[in-house]
Coordinates of C-alpha atoms in Angstrom, one line a residue:
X1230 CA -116.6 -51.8 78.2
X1231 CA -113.7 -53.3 79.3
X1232 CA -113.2 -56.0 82.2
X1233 CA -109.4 -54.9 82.9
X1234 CA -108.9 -52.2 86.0
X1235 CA -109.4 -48.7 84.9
X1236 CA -106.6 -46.7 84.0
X1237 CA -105.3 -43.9 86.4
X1238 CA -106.6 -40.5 85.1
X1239 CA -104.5 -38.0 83.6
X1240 CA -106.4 -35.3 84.2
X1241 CA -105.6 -32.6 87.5
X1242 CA -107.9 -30.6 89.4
X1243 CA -107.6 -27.5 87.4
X1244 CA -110.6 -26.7 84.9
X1245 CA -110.0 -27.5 81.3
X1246 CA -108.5 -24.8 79.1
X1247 CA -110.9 -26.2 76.3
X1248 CA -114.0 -27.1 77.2
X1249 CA -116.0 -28.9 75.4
X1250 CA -119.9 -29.8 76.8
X1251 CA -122.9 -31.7 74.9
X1252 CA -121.8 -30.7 71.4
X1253 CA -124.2 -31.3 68.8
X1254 CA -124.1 -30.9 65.1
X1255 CA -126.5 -31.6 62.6
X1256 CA -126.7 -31.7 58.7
X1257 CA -130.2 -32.2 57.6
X1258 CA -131.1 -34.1 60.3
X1259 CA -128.6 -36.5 61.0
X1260 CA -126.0 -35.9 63.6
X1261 CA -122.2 -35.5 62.4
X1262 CA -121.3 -34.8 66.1
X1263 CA -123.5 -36.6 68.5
X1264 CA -123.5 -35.1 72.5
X1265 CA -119.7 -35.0 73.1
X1266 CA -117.7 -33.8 75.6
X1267 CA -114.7 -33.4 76.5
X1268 CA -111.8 -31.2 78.4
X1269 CA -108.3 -29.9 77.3
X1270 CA -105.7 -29.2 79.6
X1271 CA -103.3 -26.3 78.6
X1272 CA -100.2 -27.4 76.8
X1273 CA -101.9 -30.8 75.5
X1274 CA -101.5 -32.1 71.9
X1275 CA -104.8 -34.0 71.9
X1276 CA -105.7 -35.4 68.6
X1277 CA -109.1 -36.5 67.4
X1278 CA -108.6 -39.8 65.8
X1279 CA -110.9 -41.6 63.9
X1280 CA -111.9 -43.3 60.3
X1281 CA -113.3 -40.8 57.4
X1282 CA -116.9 -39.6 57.9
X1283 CA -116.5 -39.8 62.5
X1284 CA -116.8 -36.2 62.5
X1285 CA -113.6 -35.2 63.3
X1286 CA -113.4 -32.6 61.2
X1287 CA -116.7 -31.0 61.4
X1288 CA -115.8 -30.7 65.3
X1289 CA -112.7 -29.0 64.7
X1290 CA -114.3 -26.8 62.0
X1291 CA -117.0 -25.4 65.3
X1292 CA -113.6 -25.0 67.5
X1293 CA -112.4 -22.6 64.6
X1294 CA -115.7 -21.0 64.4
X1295 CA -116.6 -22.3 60.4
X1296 CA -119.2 -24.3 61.8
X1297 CA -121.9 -23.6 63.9
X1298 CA -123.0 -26.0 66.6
X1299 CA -126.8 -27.2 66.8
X1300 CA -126.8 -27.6 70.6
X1301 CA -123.7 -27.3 73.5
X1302 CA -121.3 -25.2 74.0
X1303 CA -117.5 -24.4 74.0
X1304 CA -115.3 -22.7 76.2
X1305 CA -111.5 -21.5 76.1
X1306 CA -110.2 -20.0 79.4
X1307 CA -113.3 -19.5 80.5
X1308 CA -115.1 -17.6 78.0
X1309 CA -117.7 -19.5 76.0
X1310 CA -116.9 -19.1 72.6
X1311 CA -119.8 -20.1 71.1
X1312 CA -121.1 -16.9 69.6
X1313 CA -117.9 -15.6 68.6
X1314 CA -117.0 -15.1 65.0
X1315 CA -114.0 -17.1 63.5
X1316 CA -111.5 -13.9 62.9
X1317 CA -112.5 -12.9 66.6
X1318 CA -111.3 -16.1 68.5
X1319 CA -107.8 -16.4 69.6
X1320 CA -107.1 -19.4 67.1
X1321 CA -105.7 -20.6 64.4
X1322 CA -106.1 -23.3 62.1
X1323 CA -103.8 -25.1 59.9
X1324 CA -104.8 -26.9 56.9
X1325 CA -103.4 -29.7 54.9
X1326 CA -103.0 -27.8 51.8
X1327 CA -101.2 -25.6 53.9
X1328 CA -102.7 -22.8 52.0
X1329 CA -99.4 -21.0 51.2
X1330 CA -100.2 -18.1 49.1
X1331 CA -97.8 -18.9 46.0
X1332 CA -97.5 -15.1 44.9
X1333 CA -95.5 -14.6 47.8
X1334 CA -92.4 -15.2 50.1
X1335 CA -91.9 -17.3 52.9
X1336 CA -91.5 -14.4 54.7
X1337 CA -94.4 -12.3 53.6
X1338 CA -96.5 -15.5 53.7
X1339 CA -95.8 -15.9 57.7
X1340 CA -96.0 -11.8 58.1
X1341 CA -99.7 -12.3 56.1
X1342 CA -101.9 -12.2 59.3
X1343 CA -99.6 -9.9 61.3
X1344 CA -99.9 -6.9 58.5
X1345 CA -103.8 -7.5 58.3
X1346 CA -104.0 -7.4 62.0
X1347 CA -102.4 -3.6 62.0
X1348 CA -99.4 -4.3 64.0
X1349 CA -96.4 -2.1 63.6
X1350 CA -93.8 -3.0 61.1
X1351 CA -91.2 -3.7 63.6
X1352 CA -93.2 -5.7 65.5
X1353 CA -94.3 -7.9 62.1
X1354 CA -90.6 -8.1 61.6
X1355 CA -89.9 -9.6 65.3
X1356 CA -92.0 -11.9 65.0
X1357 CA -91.7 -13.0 61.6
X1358 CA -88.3 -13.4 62.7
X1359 CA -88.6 -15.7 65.4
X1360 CA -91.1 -18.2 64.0
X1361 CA -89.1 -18.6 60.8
X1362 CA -86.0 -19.0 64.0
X1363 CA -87.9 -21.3 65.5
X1364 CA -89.4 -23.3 62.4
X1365 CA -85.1 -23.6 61.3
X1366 CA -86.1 -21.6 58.0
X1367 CA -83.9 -18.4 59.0
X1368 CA -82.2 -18.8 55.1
X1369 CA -85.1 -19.6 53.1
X1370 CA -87.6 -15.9 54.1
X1371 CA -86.8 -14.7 50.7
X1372 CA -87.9 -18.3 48.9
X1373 CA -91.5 -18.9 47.3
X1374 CA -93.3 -21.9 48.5
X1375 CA -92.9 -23.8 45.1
X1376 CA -89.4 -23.3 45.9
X1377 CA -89.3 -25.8 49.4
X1378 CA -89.9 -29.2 50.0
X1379 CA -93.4 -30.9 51.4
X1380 CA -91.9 -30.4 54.9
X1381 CA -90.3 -27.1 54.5
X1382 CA -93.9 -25.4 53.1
X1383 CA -95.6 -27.6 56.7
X1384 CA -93.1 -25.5 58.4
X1385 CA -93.8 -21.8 56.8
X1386 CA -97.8 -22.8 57.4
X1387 CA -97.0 -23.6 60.7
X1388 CA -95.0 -20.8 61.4
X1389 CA -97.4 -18.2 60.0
X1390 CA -100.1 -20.0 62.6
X1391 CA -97.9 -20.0 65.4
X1392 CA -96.9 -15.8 64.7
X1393 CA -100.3 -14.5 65.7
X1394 CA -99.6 -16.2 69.0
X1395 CA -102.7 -17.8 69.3
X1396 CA -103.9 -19.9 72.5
X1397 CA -105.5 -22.5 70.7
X1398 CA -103.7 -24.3 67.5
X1399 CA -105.6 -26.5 65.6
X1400 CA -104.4 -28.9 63.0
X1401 CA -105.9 -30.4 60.1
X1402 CA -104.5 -33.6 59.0
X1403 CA -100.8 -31.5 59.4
X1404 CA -98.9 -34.1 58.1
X1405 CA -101.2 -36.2 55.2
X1406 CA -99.1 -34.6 52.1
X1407 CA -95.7 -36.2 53.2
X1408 CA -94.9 -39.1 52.1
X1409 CA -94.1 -41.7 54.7
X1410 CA -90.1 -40.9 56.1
X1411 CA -90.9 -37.3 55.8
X1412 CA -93.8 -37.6 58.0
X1413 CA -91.8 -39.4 60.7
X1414 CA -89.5 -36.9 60.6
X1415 CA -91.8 -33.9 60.5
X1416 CA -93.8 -35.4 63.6
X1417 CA -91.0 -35.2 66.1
X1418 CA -89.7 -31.7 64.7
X1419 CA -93.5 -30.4 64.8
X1420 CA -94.0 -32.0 68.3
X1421 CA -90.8 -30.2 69.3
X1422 CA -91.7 -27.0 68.1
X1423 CA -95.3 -27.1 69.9
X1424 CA -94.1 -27.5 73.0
X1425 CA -91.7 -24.7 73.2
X1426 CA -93.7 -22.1 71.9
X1427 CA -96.5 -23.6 74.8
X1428 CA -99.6 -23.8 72.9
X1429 CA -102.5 -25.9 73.2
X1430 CA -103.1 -28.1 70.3
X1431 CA -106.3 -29.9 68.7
X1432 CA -105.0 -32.4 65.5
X1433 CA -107.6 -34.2 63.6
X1434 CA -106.2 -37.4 61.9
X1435 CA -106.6 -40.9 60.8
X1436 CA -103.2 -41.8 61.0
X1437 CA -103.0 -44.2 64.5
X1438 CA -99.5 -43.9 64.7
X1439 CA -99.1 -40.2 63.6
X1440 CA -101.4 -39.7 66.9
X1441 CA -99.7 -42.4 68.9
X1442 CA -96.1 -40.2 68.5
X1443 CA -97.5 -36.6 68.6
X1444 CA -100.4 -36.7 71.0
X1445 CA -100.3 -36.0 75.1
X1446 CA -103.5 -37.5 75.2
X1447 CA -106.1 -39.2 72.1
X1448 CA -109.8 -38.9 71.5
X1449 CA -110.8 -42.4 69.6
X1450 CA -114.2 -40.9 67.5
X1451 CA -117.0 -43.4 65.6
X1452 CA -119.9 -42.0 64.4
X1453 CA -120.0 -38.8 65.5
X1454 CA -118.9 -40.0 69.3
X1455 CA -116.1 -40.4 71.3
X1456 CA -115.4 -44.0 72.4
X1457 CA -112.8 -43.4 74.5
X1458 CA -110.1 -40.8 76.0
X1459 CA -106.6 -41.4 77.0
X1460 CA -103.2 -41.4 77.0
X1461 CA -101.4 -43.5 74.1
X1462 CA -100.3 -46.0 76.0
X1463 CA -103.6 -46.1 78.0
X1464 CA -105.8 -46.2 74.3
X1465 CA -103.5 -49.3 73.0
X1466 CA -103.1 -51.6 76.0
X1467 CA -106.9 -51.3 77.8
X1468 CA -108.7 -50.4 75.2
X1469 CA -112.6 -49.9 76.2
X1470 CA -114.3 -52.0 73.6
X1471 CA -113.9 -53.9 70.5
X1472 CA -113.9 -50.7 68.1
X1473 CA -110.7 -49.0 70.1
X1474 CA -108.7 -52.4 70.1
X1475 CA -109.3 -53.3 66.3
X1476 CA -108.6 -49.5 65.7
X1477 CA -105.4 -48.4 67.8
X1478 CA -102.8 -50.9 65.8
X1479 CA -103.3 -54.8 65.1
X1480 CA -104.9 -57.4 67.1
X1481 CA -106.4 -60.8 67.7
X1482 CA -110.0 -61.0 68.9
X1483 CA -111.4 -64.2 70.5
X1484 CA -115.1 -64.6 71.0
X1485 CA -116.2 -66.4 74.1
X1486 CA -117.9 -67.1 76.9
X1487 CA -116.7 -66.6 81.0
X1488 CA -116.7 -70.3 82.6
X1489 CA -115.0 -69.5 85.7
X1490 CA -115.3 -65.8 88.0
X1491 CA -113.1 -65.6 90.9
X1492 CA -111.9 -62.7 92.7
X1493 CA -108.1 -63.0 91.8
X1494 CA -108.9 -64.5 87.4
X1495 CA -111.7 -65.5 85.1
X1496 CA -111.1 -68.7 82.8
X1497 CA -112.9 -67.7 79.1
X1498 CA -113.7 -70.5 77.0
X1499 CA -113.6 -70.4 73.1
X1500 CA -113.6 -72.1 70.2
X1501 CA -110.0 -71.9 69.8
X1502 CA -108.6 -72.1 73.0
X1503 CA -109.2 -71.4 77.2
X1504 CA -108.0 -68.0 78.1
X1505 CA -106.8 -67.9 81.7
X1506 CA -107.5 -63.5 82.4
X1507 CA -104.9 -63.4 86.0
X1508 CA -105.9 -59.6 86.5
X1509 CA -108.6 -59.5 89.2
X1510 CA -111.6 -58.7 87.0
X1511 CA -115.0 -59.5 87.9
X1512 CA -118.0 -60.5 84.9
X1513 CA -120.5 -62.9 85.2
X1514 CA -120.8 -66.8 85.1
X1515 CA -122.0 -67.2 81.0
X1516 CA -121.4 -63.7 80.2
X1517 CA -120.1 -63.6 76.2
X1518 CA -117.4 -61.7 75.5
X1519 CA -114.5 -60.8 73.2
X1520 CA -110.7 -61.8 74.1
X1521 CA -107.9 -59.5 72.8
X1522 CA -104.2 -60.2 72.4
X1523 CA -102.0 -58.1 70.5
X1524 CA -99.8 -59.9 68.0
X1525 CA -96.5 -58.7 69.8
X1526 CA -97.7 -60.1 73.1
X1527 CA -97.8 -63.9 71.7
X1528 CA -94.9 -66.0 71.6
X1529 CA -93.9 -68.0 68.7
X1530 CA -91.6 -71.4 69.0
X1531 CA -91.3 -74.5 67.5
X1532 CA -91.3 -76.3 71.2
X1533 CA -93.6 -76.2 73.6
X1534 CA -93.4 -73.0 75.7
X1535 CA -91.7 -73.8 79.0
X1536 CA -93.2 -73.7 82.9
X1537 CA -90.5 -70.5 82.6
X1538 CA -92.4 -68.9 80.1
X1539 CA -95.8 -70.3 81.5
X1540 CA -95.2 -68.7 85.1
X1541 CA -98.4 -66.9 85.0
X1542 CA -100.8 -69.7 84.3
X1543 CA -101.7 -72.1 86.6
X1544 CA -102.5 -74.9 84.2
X1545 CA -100.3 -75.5 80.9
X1546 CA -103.8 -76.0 79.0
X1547 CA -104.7 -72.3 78.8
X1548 CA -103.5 -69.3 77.0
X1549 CA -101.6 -72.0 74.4
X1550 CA -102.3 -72.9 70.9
X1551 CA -101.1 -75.5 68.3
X1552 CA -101.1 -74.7 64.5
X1553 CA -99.7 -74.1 61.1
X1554 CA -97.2 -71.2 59.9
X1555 CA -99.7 -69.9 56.6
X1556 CA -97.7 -66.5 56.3
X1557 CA -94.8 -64.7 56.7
X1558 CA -94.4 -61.1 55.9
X1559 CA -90.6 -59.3 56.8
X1560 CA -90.3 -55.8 57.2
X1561 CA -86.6 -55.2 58.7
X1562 CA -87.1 -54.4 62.4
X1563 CA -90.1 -56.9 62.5
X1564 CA -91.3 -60.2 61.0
X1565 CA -95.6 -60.9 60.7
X1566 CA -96.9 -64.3 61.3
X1567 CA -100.1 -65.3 60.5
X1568 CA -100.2 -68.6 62.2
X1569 CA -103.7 -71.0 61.1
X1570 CA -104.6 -72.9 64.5
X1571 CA -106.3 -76.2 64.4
X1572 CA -109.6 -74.6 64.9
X1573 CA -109.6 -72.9 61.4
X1574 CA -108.7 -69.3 63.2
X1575 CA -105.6 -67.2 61.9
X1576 CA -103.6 -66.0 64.5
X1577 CA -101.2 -62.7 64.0
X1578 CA -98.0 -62.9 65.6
X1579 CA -95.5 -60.2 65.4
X1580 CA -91.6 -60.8 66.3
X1581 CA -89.0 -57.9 66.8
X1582 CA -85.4 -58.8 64.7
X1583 CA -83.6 -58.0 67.8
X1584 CA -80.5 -60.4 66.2
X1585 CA -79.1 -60.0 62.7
X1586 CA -79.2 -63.7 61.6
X1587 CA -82.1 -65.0 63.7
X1588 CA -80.4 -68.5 65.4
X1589 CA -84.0 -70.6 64.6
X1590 CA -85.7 -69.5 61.3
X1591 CA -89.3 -70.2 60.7
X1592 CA -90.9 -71.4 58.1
X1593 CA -94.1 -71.2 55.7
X1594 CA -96.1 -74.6 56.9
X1595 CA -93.8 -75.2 59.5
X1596 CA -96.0 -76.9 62.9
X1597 CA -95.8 -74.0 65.8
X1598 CA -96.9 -73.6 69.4
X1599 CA -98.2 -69.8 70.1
X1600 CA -99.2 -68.9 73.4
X1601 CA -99.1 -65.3 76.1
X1602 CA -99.5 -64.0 79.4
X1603 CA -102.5 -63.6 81.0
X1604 CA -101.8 -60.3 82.1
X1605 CA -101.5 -59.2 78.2
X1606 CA -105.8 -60.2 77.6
X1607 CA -108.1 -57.8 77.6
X1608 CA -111.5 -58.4 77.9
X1609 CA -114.1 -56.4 76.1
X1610 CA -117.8 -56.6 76.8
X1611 CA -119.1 -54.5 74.0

C-alpha cells in the first residue's frame, strides 16, 4: 500500500452501469481472473491495463458473453447478465483484426449486423449513414477494406460496432495494428468519437500511454487481479504499490528503512541517500519500505541545487545526490539521463527541451548533483 494520502474518489452516488462482483474464472484449475470487482459509471472509457497473460482479455471475453465465469456475477443497468447468450446482450465487441469481411464494402461491412438483425432497409440505410458521418468516411462507403489505410479499416470496424447502438462497447486492443504516429492520431479521433455517440466503453490494452490518453478512469491488472483503480493522473502520481509505479511509465525505486515518524514528515534512510517524505504520512519507526521518484521530478545541474530549489527540505542533506553522468539518450522534446551515484545505483533523470539550444549542455562522465521535492516521493509498503 501506499503511505501518501488517498486520492479523492471519482466515483458518485449513482450505482454502476457495469457491475462487476467476485468474478472468477478458471482454466483447469488455475485462476485467469481471480475475485474481482469492480463498477463502471455510464459514459466511462475504462481500460483494463496490464502485461500479457493478467487476464485482461479473458475478462472482457465474459463481458461479451464468449466466456463463461466460474463464480460472480455481472450486471449492466441492472440486469445481471450472467446467463445471457453473447448475440442476446446489448454489446458489442471490437477486435484487433478488426474482422472486416474483405468480400464486401465499407458500407455493407457497417450495414452487416443491421440486415441480420431484420431491420428495415431504410432504417439500415440511416444508420449506416450516420456512423460512416460520424467515423469521417462519408466518401469511402463504396471502398473494400484492402482499399483503406490501418486507421481508416479501425474506423469502418468501429463504425459497424457503434450502428447496432449498443450500451456497452468493448475494445480489444483497438489500436495494436497502427504503427506508432497513427496510433496517436487514431486515439484522440477514437476518444472523440466515443464520447459523442455516449457509450460506455471497456478497452483492454498493454499500451500505458494508449490508456493514459483514452481512458476516464484505468484498472492496473497482475495476475488475474486488480491492483488498483483510478484516474490517470491518480494511477501515475500515488500509485498503490511497487507493481503500479514500475508499471504506469518510468521510475526510480529506493529501498529503505523509516528512521524518523512525525505527524507533519518521515525521514527514510537508504543506501543511497536520506529521503525527507514532507506529506503528513504516518508508518512505523523501522518499518522497510520502497521510495519512488519519477525521473521528471529530479533535478539535474552541475551546481549544487540552491536553498530556492531546496525550499521544501528542512536540511540540505536529504533528497540530494552526487554522481556521474553514464548516459545520455535524446529524443527531441526530451533528453534521458542515467546518472551512476556514488553508491553504485543508476539514477534516471528525464529533462523537457523547453529551449532550442539548451544554454548549459551536459555531458557523458560529466560530475552532477540530482536532487527533488519531497512532496514528489511516494512511499510504497508492498
Amino acid at each position: 500500500m501506499t503511505l501518501a494520502p488517498p486520492a479523492a474518489s471519482t466515483s458518485d452516488a449513482s450505482p454502476p452501469f457495469l457491475l462487476i462482483r467476485n468474478l472468477v474464472k478458471e482454466f483447469d484449475g488455475v485462476r485467469a481472473v481471480d475475485d474481482i470487482s469492480v463498477g463502471i459509471n455510464k459514459g466511462e472509457i475504462f481500460a483494463l491495463l496490464g502485461s500479457s497473460g493478467c487476464g485482461k482479455s479473458t475478462l472482457l471475453r465474459m463481458l461479451a458473453g464468449f466466456e463463461t465465469p466460474t463464480a460472480g456475477s455481472i450486471t449492466l443497468a441492472g440486469q445481471d447478465i450472467g446467463n445471457v447468450p453473447p448475440y442476446q446482450r446489448p454489446i458489442n465487441m471490437m477486435f484487433q483484426s478488426y474482422a472486416l469481411f474483405p468480400h464486401l464494402t465499407v458500407w455493407d461491412n457497417v450495414a452487416f449486423g443491421l440486415r441480420r438483425d431484420g431491420l428495415p432497409a431504410d432504417e439500415v440505410a440511416s444508420r449506416v449513414e450516420k456512423m460512416l458521418a460520424q467515423v469521417q468516411l462519408s466518401s469511402y462507403g463504396k471502398r473494400k477494406p484492402h482499399q483503406l489505410s490501418g486507421g481508416q479499416q479501425q474506423r469502418v470496424a468501429l463504425a459497424r460496432s457503434l450502428a447496432k447502438r449498443p450500451q456497452l462497447l468493448l475494445l480489444d486492443e483497438p489500436l495494436g495494428a497502427l504503427d506508432k504516429k497513427l496510433r496517436e492520431r487514431t486515439q484522440i479521433e477514437l476518444v472523440n468519437i466515443i464520447e459523442q455517440v455516449g457509450v460506455t466503453c471497456v478497452m483492454v490494452t498493454h499500451d500505458q500511454d494508449e490508456a493514459m490518453s483514452m481512458a476516464t478512469r484505468i484498472a492496473v491488472m497482475s495476475e488475474g487481479r486488480i491492483l488498483q483503480v483510478g484516474a490517470p493522473g491518480e494511477i501515475y502520481e500515488t500509485p498503490n504499490c511497487r507493481f503500479v509505479a514500475d508499471f504506469i511509465g518510468s521510475v526510480n525505486m529506493f529501498e529503505g528503512r523509516i528512521t524518523v515518524d512525525e505527524p507533519d514528515h518521515v525521514v527514510i534512510a537508504t543506501q543511497e541517500v536520506a529521503h525527507y517524505v514532507n506529506h503528513g504520512i504516518t508508518g512505523t519507526m523501522g518499518m522497510a519500505v520502497s521510495v519512488a521518484v519519477r525521473p521528471e521530478k529530479i533535478g539535474l545541474q552541475v551546481e549544487p541545487p540552491s536553498p530556492q530549489q531546496r525550499a521544501s527540505v528542512a536540511e540540505h542533506d536529504y533528497n540530494s545526490a552526487q554522481g556521474v553522468i553514464a548516459a545520455i539518450a535524446y529524443f527531441g522534446n526530451e533528453t534521458h539521463y542515467r546518472v551512476r551515484l556514488d553508491g553504485g545505483m543508476e539514477l534516471k533523470v528525464t529533462r523537457t527541451n523547453a529551449a532550442r539550444h539548451q544554454s548549459t549542455r551536459l555531458e557523458r562522465e560529466q560530475r552532477v548533483y540530482v536532487w527533488w521535492d519531497g512532496a514528489d516521493i511516494v512511499v510504497l509498503t508492498r
